[in-house]
Amino acid sequence: MKTTLKDLTNQKIDKLVINSLEQALYQALVVIDNEESLVWDYSGKTLLTHSLTEMQNHFAKLNVAQTVIRHESPYDEMIGQSTIKDNRMEVPIGSIQIR
């Protein structure tokens, strides 16, 4: 299912996941009713930003219960470590309040 920012205006978002992809590139996913969906911007492209604050600003006026930043490292495989174990790390972060 394609979830756009416009679709989220009247929904309760259980969790906003800001996925840290690489050096300064962030991608948004939302969890609603235990279903995780990628978020698309108003122009029909995947919502990506080069700033964590910029990403948080997109969701500042929405009903978000929890916000986390997620990182999954590809380096275990590169150095011969097992790829079976999950190395996903999620850290809760505060939401930005627009006044």
PDB file of N, CA and C in Angstrom:
ATOM      1  N   MET A   1       0.834  -1.182   0.000  1.00  0.00           N
ATOM      2  CA  MET A   1       0.000   0.000   0.000  1.00  0.00           C
ATOM      3  C   MET A   1       0.880   1.248   0.000  1.00  0.00           C
ATOM      4  N   LYS A   2       0.540   2.204  -0.830  1.00  0.00           N
ATOM      5  CA  LYS A   2       1.292   3.447  -0.927  1.00  0.00           C
ATOM      6  C   LYS A   2       0.686   4.468   0.036  1.00  0.00           C
ATOM      7  N   THR A   3       1.472   4.915   1.006  1.00  0.00           N
ATOM      8  CA  THR A   3       1.011   5.877   2.003  1.00  0.00           C
ATOM      9  C   THR A   3       1.672   7.222   1.728  1.00  0.00           C
ATOM     10  N   THR A   4       0.860   8.233   1.481  1.00  0.00           N
ATOM     11  CA  THR A   4       1.392   9.574   1.228  1.00  0.00           C
ATOM     12  C   THR A   4       1.227  10.434   2.478  1.00  0.00           C
ATOM     13  N   LEU A   5       1.954  11.532   2.514  1.00  0.00           N
ATOM     14  CA  LEU A   5       1.814  12.467   3.637  1.00  0.00           C
ATOM     15  C   LEU A   5       0.376  12.953   3.748  1.00  0.00           C
ATOM     16  N   LYS A   6      -0.273  13.168   2.611  1.00  0.00           N
ATOM     17  CA  LYS A   6      -1.663  13.631   2.618  1.00  0.00           C
ATOM     18  C   LYS A   6      -2.577  12.604   3.281  1.00  0.00           C
ATOM     19  N   ASP A   7      -2.326  11.305   3.030  1.00  0.00           N
ATOM     20  CA  ASP A   7      -3.140  10.238   3.640  1.00  0.00           C
ATOM     21  C   ASP A   7      -3.041  10.229   5.159  1.00  0.00           C
ATOM     22  N   LEU A   8      -1.951  10.744   5.700  1.00  0.00           N
ATOM     23  CA  LEU A   8      -1.691  10.659   7.133  1.00  0.00           C
ATOM     24  C   LEU A   8      -2.289  11.806   7.945  1.00  0.00           C
ATOM     25  N   THR A   9      -2.858  12.806   7.281  1.00  0.00           N
ATOM     26  CA  THR A   9      -3.316  13.995   8.005  1.00  0.00           C
ATOM     27  C   THR A   9      -4.385  13.707   9.048  1.00  0.00           C
ATOM     28  N   ASN A  10      -5.244  12.740   8.815  1.00  0.00           N
ATOM     29  CA  ASN A  10      -6.330  12.448   9.761  1.00  0.00           C
ATOM     30  C   ASN A  10      -6.193  11.078  10.408  1.00  0.00           C
ATOM     31  N   GLN A  11      -4.984  10.533  10.445  1.00  0.00           N
ATOM     32  CA  GLN A  11      -4.781   9.208  11.030  1.00  0.00           C
ATOM     33  C   GLN A  11      -3.916   9.287  12.279  1.00  0.00           C
ATOM     34  N   LYS A  12      -4.115   8.325  13.163  1.00  0.00           N
ATOM     35  CA  LYS A  12      -3.232   8.194  14.326  1.00  0.00           C
ATOM     36  C   LYS A  12      -2.080   7.287  13.917  1.00  0.00           C
ATOM     37  N   ILE A  13      -0.884   7.810  13.991  1.00  0.00           N
ATOM     38  CA  ILE A  13       0.324   7.065  13.639  1.00  0.00           C
ATOM     39  C   ILE A  13       0.882   6.475  14.929  1.00  0.00           C
ATOM     40  N   ASP A  14       0.905   5.152  15.011  1.00  0.00           N
ATOM     41  CA  ASP A  14       1.408   4.494  16.213  1.00  0.00           C
ATOM     42  C   ASP A  14       2.900   4.742  16.391  1.00  0.00           C
ATOM     43  N   LYS A  15       3.633   4.664  15.285  1.00  0.00           N
ATOM     44  CA  LYS A  15       5.081   4.883  15.368  1.00  0.00           C
ATOM     45  C   LYS A  15       5.584   5.460  14.052  1.00  0.00           C
ATOM     46  N   LEU A  16       6.373   6.512  14.149  1.00  0.00           N
ATOM     47  CA  LEU A  16       7.096   7.061  13.014  1.00  0.00           C
ATOM     48  C   LEU A  16       8.517   6.527  13.097  1.00  0.00           C
ATOM     49  N   VAL A  17       8.941   5.835  12.050  1.00  0.00           N
ATOM     50  CA  VAL A  17      10.296   5.298  11.985  1.00  0.00           C
ATOM     51  C   VAL A  17      11.077   6.131  10.983  1.00  0.00           C
ATOM     52  N   ILE A  18      12.114   6.789  11.468  1.00  0.00           N
ATOM     53  CA  ILE A  18      13.003   7.532  10.576  1.00  0.00           C
ATOM     54  C   ILE A  18      14.209   6.642  10.349  1.00  0.00           C
ATOM     55  N   ASN A  19      14.273   6.118   9.149  1.00  0.00           N
ATOM     56  CA  ASN A  19      15.296   5.150   8.791  1.00  0.00           C
ATOM     57  C   ASN A  19      16.561   5.893   8.347  1.00  0.00           C
ATOM     58  N   SER A  20      17.649   5.672   9.051  1.00  0.00           N
ATOM     59  CA  SER A  20      18.933   6.279   8.698  1.00  0.00           C
ATOM     60  C   SER A  20      19.597   5.387   7.660  1.00  0.00           C
ATOM     61  N   LEU A  21      19.608   5.830   6.403  1.00  0.00           N
ATOM     62  CA  LEU A  21      20.101   4.998   5.321  1.00  0.00           C
ATOM     63  C   LEU A  21      21.607   5.073   5.148  1.00  0.00           C
ATOM     64  N   GLU A  22      22.138   6.254   5.062  1.00  0.00           N
ATOM     65  CA  GLU A  22      23.575   6.451   4.954  1.00  0.00           C
ATOM     66  C   GLU A  22      23.892   7.836   5.474  1.00  0.00           C
ATOM     67  N   GLN A  23      25.088   8.284   5.295  1.00  0.00           N
ATOM     68  CA  GLN A  23      25.616   9.460   5.989  1.00  0.00           C
ATOM     69  C   GLN A  23      24.594  10.514   6.365  1.00  0.00           C
ATOM     70  N   ALA A  24      23.915  11.128   5.494  1.00  0.00           N
ATOM     71  CA  ALA A  24      22.905  12.123   5.860  1.00  0.00           C
ATOM     72  C   ALA A  24      21.687  11.941   4.971  1.00  0.00           C
ATOM     73  N   LEU A  25      21.136  10.750   4.993  1.00  0.00           N
ATOM     74  CA  LEU A  25      19.956  10.456   4.199  1.00  0.00           C
ATOM     75  C   LEU A  25      18.958   9.700   5.071  1.00  0.00           C
ATOM     76  N   TYR A  26      17.765  10.251   5.175  1.00  0.00           N
ATOM     77  CA  TYR A  26      16.741   9.696   6.040  1.00  0.00           C
ATOM     78  C   TYR A  26      15.483   9.381   5.242  1.00  0.00           C
ATOM     79  N   GLN A  27      14.829   8.289   5.604  1.00  0.00           N
ATOM     80  CA  GLN A  27      13.622   7.812   4.937  1.00  0.00           C
ATOM     81  C   GLN A  27      12.556   7.602   6.009  1.00  0.00           C
ATOM     82  N   ALA A  28      11.298   7.893   5.676  1.00  0.00           N
ATOM     83  CA  ALA A  28      10.219   7.771   6.654  1.00  0.00           C
ATOM     84  C   ALA A  28       9.368   6.541   6.417  1.00  0.00           C
ATOM     85  N   LEU A  29       9.062   5.853   7.510  1.00  0.00           N
ATOM     86  CA  LEU A  29       8.111   4.751   7.513  1.00  0.00           C
ATOM     87  C   LEU A  29       7.151   5.011   8.664  1.00  0.00           C
ATOM     88  N   VAL A  30       5.920   4.578   8.515  1.00  0.00           N
ATOM     89  CA  VAL A  30       4.955   4.719   9.603  1.00  0.00           C
ATOM     90  C   VAL A  30       4.385   3.349   9.952  1.00  0.00           C
ATOM     91  N   VAL A  31       4.059   3.184  11.221  1.00  0.00           N
ATOM     92  CA  VAL A  31       3.389   1.977  11.685  1.00  0.00           C
ATOM     93  C   VAL A  31       1.994   2.395  12.136  1.00  0.00           C
ATOM     94  N   ILE A  32       0.996   1.816  11.458  1.00  0.00           N
ATOM     95  CA  ILE A  32      -0.407   2.063  11.792  1.00  0.00           C
ATOM     96  C   ILE A  32      -1.087   0.706  11.897  1.00  0.00           C
ATOM     97  N   ASP A  33      -1.680   0.433  13.037  1.00  0.00           N
ATOM     98  CA  ASP A  33      -2.336  -0.861  13.286  1.00  0.00           C
ATOM     99  C   ASP A  33      -1.397  -2.036  12.991  1.00  0.00           C
ATOM    100  N   ASN A  34      -0.171  -1.948  13.503  1.00  0.00           N
ATOM    101  CA  ASN A  34       0.861  -2.987  13.365  1.00  0.00           C
ATOM    102  C   ASN A  34       1.310  -3.244  11.923  1.00  0.00           C
ATOM    103  N   GLU A  35       1.023  -2.334  11.010  1.00  0.00           N
ATOM    104  CA  GLU A  35       1.461  -2.475   9.622  1.00  0.00           C
ATOM    105  C   GLU A  35       2.420  -1.335   9.281  1.00  0.00           C
ATOM    106  N   GLU A  36       3.621  -1.709   8.842  1.00  0.00           N
ATOM    107  CA  GLU A  36       4.641  -0.717   8.509  1.00  0.00           C
ATOM    108  C   GLU A  36       4.558  -0.369   7.033  1.00  0.00           C
ATOM    109  N   SER A  37       4.533   0.939   6.745  1.00  0.00           N
ATOM    110  CA  SER A  37       4.433   1.410   5.363  1.00  0.00           C
ATOM    111  C   SER A  37       5.460   2.499   5.093  1.00  0.00           C
ATOM    112  N   LEU A  38       6.001   2.481   3.903  1.00  0.00           N
ATOM    113  CA  LEU A  38       6.899   3.527   3.430  1.00  0.00           C
ATOM    114  C   LEU A  38       6.057   4.757   3.136  1.00  0.00           C
ATOM    115  N   VAL A  39       6.597   5.950   3.410  1.00  0.00           N
ATOM    116  CA  VAL A  39       5.857   7.189   3.184  1.00  0.00           C
ATOM    117  C   VAL A  39       6.352   7.862   1.905  1.00  0.00           C
ATOM    118  N   TRP A  40       5.402   8.335   1.116  1.00  0.00           N
ATOM    119  CA  TRP A  40       5.680   9.022  -0.144  1.00  0.00           C
ATOM    120  C   TRP A  40       5.339  10.499   0.024  1.00  0.00           C
ATOM    121  N   ASP A  41       6.070  11.366  -0.674  1.00  0.00           N
ATOM    122  CA  ASP A  41       5.805  12.804  -0.573  1.00  0.00           C
ATOM    123  C   ASP A  41       4.648  13.199  -1.497  1.00  0.00           C
ATOM    124  N   TYR A  42       4.378  14.490  -1.578  1.00  0.00           N
ATOM    125  CA  TYR A  42       3.243  14.985  -2.351  1.00  0.00           C
ATOM    126  C   TYR A  42       3.446  14.839  -3.858  1.00  0.00           C
ATOM    127  N   SER A  43       4.699  14.703  -4.297  1.00  0.00           N
ATOM    128  CA  SER A  43       4.969  14.577  -5.735  1.00  0.00           C
ATOM    129  C   SER A  43       5.035  13.118  -6.191  1.00  0.00           C
ATOM    130  N   GLY A  44       4.791  12.173  -5.285  1.00  0.00           N
ATOM    131  CA  GLY A  44       4.779  10.765  -5.653  1.00  0.00           C
ATOM    132  C   GLY A  44       6.126  10.074  -5.551  1.00  0.00           C
ATOM    133  N   LYS A  45       7.084  10.706  -4.898  1.00  0.00           N
ATOM    134  CA  LYS A  45       8.397  10.100  -4.690  1.00  0.00           C
ATOM    135  C   LYS A  45       8.534   9.671  -3.235  1.00  0.00           C
ATOM    136  N   THR A  46       9.424   8.704  -2.992  1.00  0.00           N
ATOM    137  CA  THR A  46       9.702   8.288  -1.619  1.00  0.00           C
ATOM    138  C   THR A  46      10.161   9.491  -0.814  1.00  0.00           C
ATOM    139  N   LEU A  47       9.616   9.678   0.379  1.00  0.00           N
ATOM    140  CA  LEU A  47       9.990  10.806   1.224  1.00  0.00           C
ATOM    141  C   LEU A  47      11.395  10.588   1.767  1.00  0.00           C
ATOM    142  N   LEU A  48      12.331  11.393   1.289  1.00  0.00           N
ATOM    143  CA  LEU A  48      13.735  11.354   1.718  1.00  0.00           C
ATOM    144  C   LEU A  48      14.170  12.763   2.078  1.00  0.00           C
ATOM    145  N   THR A  49      14.988  12.879   3.117  1.00  0.00           N
ATOM    146  CA  THR A  49      15.567  14.171   3.474  1.00  0.00           C
ATOM    147  C   THR A  49      17.042  13.976   3.805  1.00  0.00           C
ATOM    148  N   HIS A  50      17.766  15.092   3.843  1.00  0.00           N
ATOM    149  CA  HIS A  50      19.175  15.057   4.231  1.00  0.00           C
ATOM    150  C   HIS A  50      19.374  15.587   5.645  1.00  0.00           C
ATOM    151  N   SER A  51      18.268  15.759   6.370  1.00  0.00           N
ATOM    152  CA  SER A  51      18.331  16.287   7.723  1.00  0.00           C
ATOM    153  C   SER A  51      17.270  15.601   8.583  1.00  0.00           C
ATOM    154  N   LEU A  52      17.656  15.173   9.762  1.00  0.00           N
ATOM    155  CA  LEU A  52      16.726  14.562  10.697  1.00  0.00           C
ATOM    156  C   LEU A  52      15.637  15.557  11.098  1.00  0.00           C
ATOM    157  N   THR A  53      16.025  16.792  11.345  1.00  0.00           N
ATOM    158  CA  THR A  53      15.061  17.833  11.725  1.00  0.00           C
ATOM    159  C   THR A  53      14.074  18.101  10.604  1.00  0.00           C
ATOM    160  N   GLU A  54      14.552  18.126   9.377  1.00  0.00           N
ATOM    161  CA  GLU A  54      13.667  18.329   8.228  1.00  0.00           C
ATOM    162  C   GLU A  54      12.626  17.204   8.148  1.00  0.00           C
ATOM    163  N   MET A  55      13.059  15.975   8.393  1.00  0.00           N
ATOM    164  CA  MET A  55      12.127  14.846   8.368  1.00  0.00           C
ATOM    165  C   MET A  55      11.099  14.992   9.487  1.00  0.00           C
ATOM    166  N   GLN A  56      11.540  15.347  10.681  1.00  0.00           N
ATOM    167  CA  GLN A  56      10.616  15.525  11.800  1.00  0.00           C
ATOM    168  C   GLN A  56       9.605  16.635  11.514  1.00  0.00           C
ATOM    169  N   ASN A  57      10.036  17.682  10.812  1.00  0.00           N
ATOM    170  CA  ASN A  57       9.135  18.787  10.480  1.00  0.00           C
ATOM    171  C   ASN A  57       7.970  18.338   9.605  1.00  0.00           C
ATOM    172  N   HIS A  58       8.180  17.361   8.745  1.00  0.00           N
ATOM    173  CA  HIS A  58       7.103  16.847   7.895  1.00  0.00           C
ATOM    174  C   HIS A  58       5.972  16.244   8.725  1.00  0.00           C
ATOM    175  N   PHE A  59       6.292  15.758   9.922  1.00  0.00           N
ATOM    176  CA  PHE A  59       5.315  15.058  10.760  1.00  0.00           C
ATOM    177  C   PHE A  59       4.909  15.850  12.000  1.00  0.00           C
ATOM    178  N   ALA A  60       5.404  17.069  12.143  1.00  0.00           N
ATOM    179  CA  ALA A  60       5.192  17.852  13.361  1.00  0.00           C
ATOM    180  C   ALA A  60       3.721  18.127  13.659  1.00  0.00           C
ATOM    181  N   LYS A  61       2.895  18.295  12.650  1.00  0.00           N
ATOM    182  CA  LYS A  61       1.479  18.604  12.872  1.00  0.00           C
ATOM    183  C   LYS A  61       0.582  17.364  12.815  1.00  0.00           C
ATOM    184  N   LEU A  62       1.202  16.191  12.670  1.00  0.00           N
ATOM    185  CA  LEU A  62       0.430  14.954  12.592  1.00  0.00           C
ATOM    186  C   LEU A  62       0.342  14.282  13.962  1.00  0.00           C
ATOM    187  N   ASN A  63      -0.581  13.355  14.091  1.00  0.00           N
ATOM    188  CA  ASN A  63      -0.817  12.652  15.349  1.00  0.00           C
ATOM    189  C   ASN A  63       0.108  11.437  15.443  1.00  0.00           C
ATOM    190  N   VAL A  64       1.311  11.654  15.977  1.00  0.00           N
ATOM    191  CA  VAL A  64       2.334  10.606  16.077  1.00  0.00           C
ATOM    192  C   VAL A  64       2.519  10.240  17.544  1.00  0.00           C
ATOM    193  N   ALA A  65       2.296   8.972  17.874  1.00  0.00           N
ATOM    194  CA  ALA A  65       2.422   8.516  19.261  1.00  0.00           C
ATOM    195  C   ALA A  65       3.886   8.352  19.681  1.00  0.00           C
ATOM    196  N   GLN A  66       4.718   7.841  18.787  1.00  0.00           N
ATOM    197  CA  GLN A  66       6.122   7.560  19.120  1.00  0.00           C
ATOM    198  C   GLN A  66       6.978   7.789  17.878  1.00  0.00           C
ATOM    199  N   THR A  67       8.170   8.341  18.086  1.00  0.00           N
ATOM    200  CA  THR A  67       9.118   8.538  16.994  1.00  0.00           C
ATOM    201  C   THR A  67      10.428   7.863  17.356  1.00  0.00           C
ATOM    202  N   VAL A  68      10.961   7.082  16.406  1.00  0.00           N
ATOM    203  CA  VAL A  68      12.244   6.412  16.615  1.00  0.00           C
ATOM    204  C   VAL A  68      13.126   6.637  15.390  1.00  0.00           C
ATOM    205  N   ILE A  69      14.420   6.566  15.613  1.00  0.00           N
ATOM    206  CA  ILE A  69      15.359   6.534  14.504  1.00  0.00           C
ATOM    207  C   ILE A  69      15.888   5.105  14.436  1.00  0.00           C
ATOM    208  N   ARG A  70      15.954   4.574  13.225  1.00  0.00           N
ATOM    209  CA  ARG A  70      16.352   3.176  13.025  1.00  0.00           C
ATOM    210  C   ARG A  70      17.617   3.135  12.162  1.00  0.00           C
ATOM    211  N   HIS A  71      18.515   2.241  12.554  1.00  0.00           N
ATOM    212  CA  HIS A  71      19.723   2.017  11.766  1.00  0.00           C
ATOM    213  C   HIS A  71      19.966   0.520  11.644  1.00  0.00           C
ATOM    214  N   GLU A  72      20.231   0.085  10.431  1.00  0.00           N
ATOM    215  CA  GLU A  72      20.614  -1.302  10.172  1.00  0.00           C
ATOM    216  C   GLU A  72      21.937  -1.253   9.429  1.00  0.00           C
ATOM    217  N   SER A  73      22.942  -1.858   9.978  1.00  0.00           N
ATOM    218  CA  SER A  73      24.274  -1.793   9.401  1.00  0.00           C
ATOM    219  C   SER A  73      24.518  -2.907   8.392  1.00  0.00           C
ATOM    220  N   PRO A  74      25.005  -2.560   7.195  1.00  0.00           N
ATOM    221  CA  PRO A  74      25.336  -3.577   6.197  1.00  0.00           C
ATOM    222  C   PRO A  74      26.751  -4.126   6.377  1.00  0.00           C
ATOM    223  N   TYR A  75      27.481  -3.622   7.364  1.00  0.00           N
ATOM    224  CA  TYR A  75      28.904  -3.930   7.465  1.00  0.00           C
ATOM    225  C   TYR A  75      29.214  -5.310   8.028  1.00  0.00           C
ATOM    226  N   ASP A  76      28.277  -5.927   8.763  1.00  0.00           N
ATOM    227  CA  ASP A  76      28.524  -7.277   9.278  1.00  0.00           C
ATOM    228  C   ASP A  76      28.849  -8.237   8.137  1.00  0.00           C
ATOM    229  N   GLU A  77      28.049  -8.180   7.096  1.00  0.00           N
ATOM    230  CA  GLU A  77      28.264  -9.054   5.947  1.00  0.00           C
ATOM    231  C   GLU A  77      29.590  -8.741   5.255  1.00  0.00           C
ATOM    232  N   MET A  78      29.945  -7.483   5.210  1.00  0.00           N
ATOM    233  CA  MET A  78      31.179  -7.070   4.523  1.00  0.00           C
ATOM    234  C   MET A  78      32.442  -7.602   5.198  1.00  0.00           C
ATOM    235  N   ILE A  79      32.357  -7.833   6.517  1.00  0.00           N
ATOM    236  CA  ILE A  79      33.558  -8.302   7.223  1.00  0.00           C
ATOM    237  C   ILE A  79      33.463  -9.775   7.602  1.00  0.00           C
ATOM    238  N   GLY A  80      32.533 -10.490   6.969  1.00  0.00           N
ATOM    239  CA  GLY A  80      32.452 -11.927   7.167  1.00  0.00           C
ATOM    240  C   GLY A  80      31.626 -12.376   8.354  1.00  0.00           C
ATOM    241  N   GLN A  81      30.901 -11.455   8.988  1.00  0.00           N
ATOM    242  CA  GLN A  81      30.036 -11.825  10.109  1.00  0.00           C
ATOM    243  C   GLN A  81      28.754 -12.472   9.588  1.00  0.00           C
ATOM    244  N   SER A  82      28.080 -13.183  10.434  1.00  0.00           N
ATOM    245  CA  SER A  82      26.837 -13.839  10.076  1.00  0.00           C
ATOM    246  C   SER A  82      25.774 -12.806   9.696  1.00  0.00           C
ATOM    247  N   THR A  83      25.038 -13.091   8.649  1.00  0.00           N
ATOM    248  CA  THR A  83      23.934 -12.214   8.250  1.00  0.00           C
ATOM    249  C   THR A  83      22.606 -12.718   8.790  1.00  0.00           C
ATOM    250  N   ILE A  84      22.656 -13.800   9.563  1.00  0.00           N
ATOM    251  CA  ILE A  84      21.433 -14.384  10.112  1.00  0.00           C
ATOM    252  C   ILE A  84      20.864 -13.522  11.230  1.00  0.00           C
ATOM    253  N   LYS A  85      21.724 -12.998  12.082  1.00  0.00           N
ATOM    254  CA  LYS A  85      21.224 -12.202  13.204  1.00  0.00           C
ATOM    255  C   LYS A  85      20.820 -10.802  12.733  1.00  0.00           C
ATOM    256  N   ASP A  86      19.830 -10.260  13.395  1.00  0.00           N
ATOM    257  CA  ASP A  86      19.321  -8.936  13.077  1.00  0.00           C
ATOM    258  C   ASP A  86      20.156  -7.901  13.832  1.00  0.00           C
ATOM    259  N   ASN A  87      20.673  -6.915  13.126  1.00  0.00           N
ATOM    260  CA  ASN A  87      21.456  -5.891  13.802  1.00  0.00           C
ATOM    261  C   ASN A  87      20.734  -4.549  13.803  1.00  0.00           C
ATOM    262  N   ARG A  88      19.410  -4.599  13.684  1.00  0.00           N
ATOM    263  CA  ARG A  88      18.598  -3.389  13.682  1.00  0.00           C
ATOM    264  C   ARG A  88      18.632  -2.734  15.058  1.00  0.00           C
ATOM    265  N   MET A  89      18.820  -1.418  15.041  1.00  0.00           N
ATOM    266  CA  MET A  89      18.818  -0.655  16.284  1.00  0.00           C
ATOM    267  C   MET A  89      17.790   0.467  16.141  1.00  0.00           C
ATOM    268  N   GLU A  90      16.878   0.574  17.096  1.00  0.00           N
ATOM    269  CA  GLU A  90      15.907   1.662  17.122  1.00  0.00           C
ATOM    270  C   GLU A  90      16.078   2.438  18.416  1.00  0.00           C
ATOM    271  N   VAL A  91      16.175   3.748  18.270  1.00  0.00           N
ATOM    272  CA  VAL A  91      16.358   4.627  19.422  1.00  0.00           C
ATOM    273  C   VAL A  91      15.220   5.642  19.439  1.00  0.00           C
ATOM    274  N   PRO A  92      14.466   5.710  20.536  1.00  0.00           N
ATOM    275  CA  PRO A  92      13.394   6.711  20.626  1.00  0.00           C
ATOM    276  C   PRO A  92      13.966   8.129  20.596  1.00  0.00           C
ATOM    277  N   ILE A  93      13.287   8.996  19.860  1.00  0.00           N
ATOM    278  CA  ILE A  93      13.691  10.406  19.828  1.00  0.00           C
ATOM    279  C   ILE A  93      12.449  11.248  20.049  1.00  0.00           C
ATOM    280  N   GLY A  94      12.639  12.455  20.504  1.00  0.00           N
ATOM    281  CA  GLY A  94      11.520  13.347  20.746  1.00  0.00           C
ATOM    282  C   GLY A  94      10.940  13.906  19.468  1.00  0.00           C
ATOM    283  N   SER A  95       9.716  14.341  19.544  1.00  0.00           N
ATOM    284  CA  SER A  95       9.042  14.956  18.408  1.00  0.00           C
ATOM    285  C   SER A  95       9.246  16.452  18.430  1.00  0.00           C
ATOM    286  N   ILE A  96       9.176  17.039  17.261  1.00  0.00           N
ATOM    287  CA  ILE A  96       9.264  18.495  17.154  1.00  0.00           C
ATOM    288  C   ILE A  96       7.858  19.052  17.305  1.00  0.00           C
ATOM    289  N   GLN A  97       7.723  20.081  18.099  1.00  0.00           N
ATOM    290  CA  GLN A  97       6.437  20.733  18.304  1.00  0.00           C
ATOM    291  C   GLN A  97       6.433  22.055  17.557  1.00  0.00           C
ATOM    292  N   ILE A  98       5.478  22.248  16.669  1.00  0.00           N
ATOM    293  CA  ILE A  98       5.328  23.531  15.974  1.00  0.00           C
ATOM    294  C   ILE A  98       4.287  24.333  16.728  1.00  0.00           C
ATOM    295  N   ARG A  99       4.640  25.547  17.037  1.00  0.00           N
ATOM    296  CA  ARG A  99       3.716  26.395  17.820  1.00  0.00           C
ATOM    297  C   ARG A  99       3.073  27.428  16.940  1.00  0.00           C
TER     298      ARG A  99
END
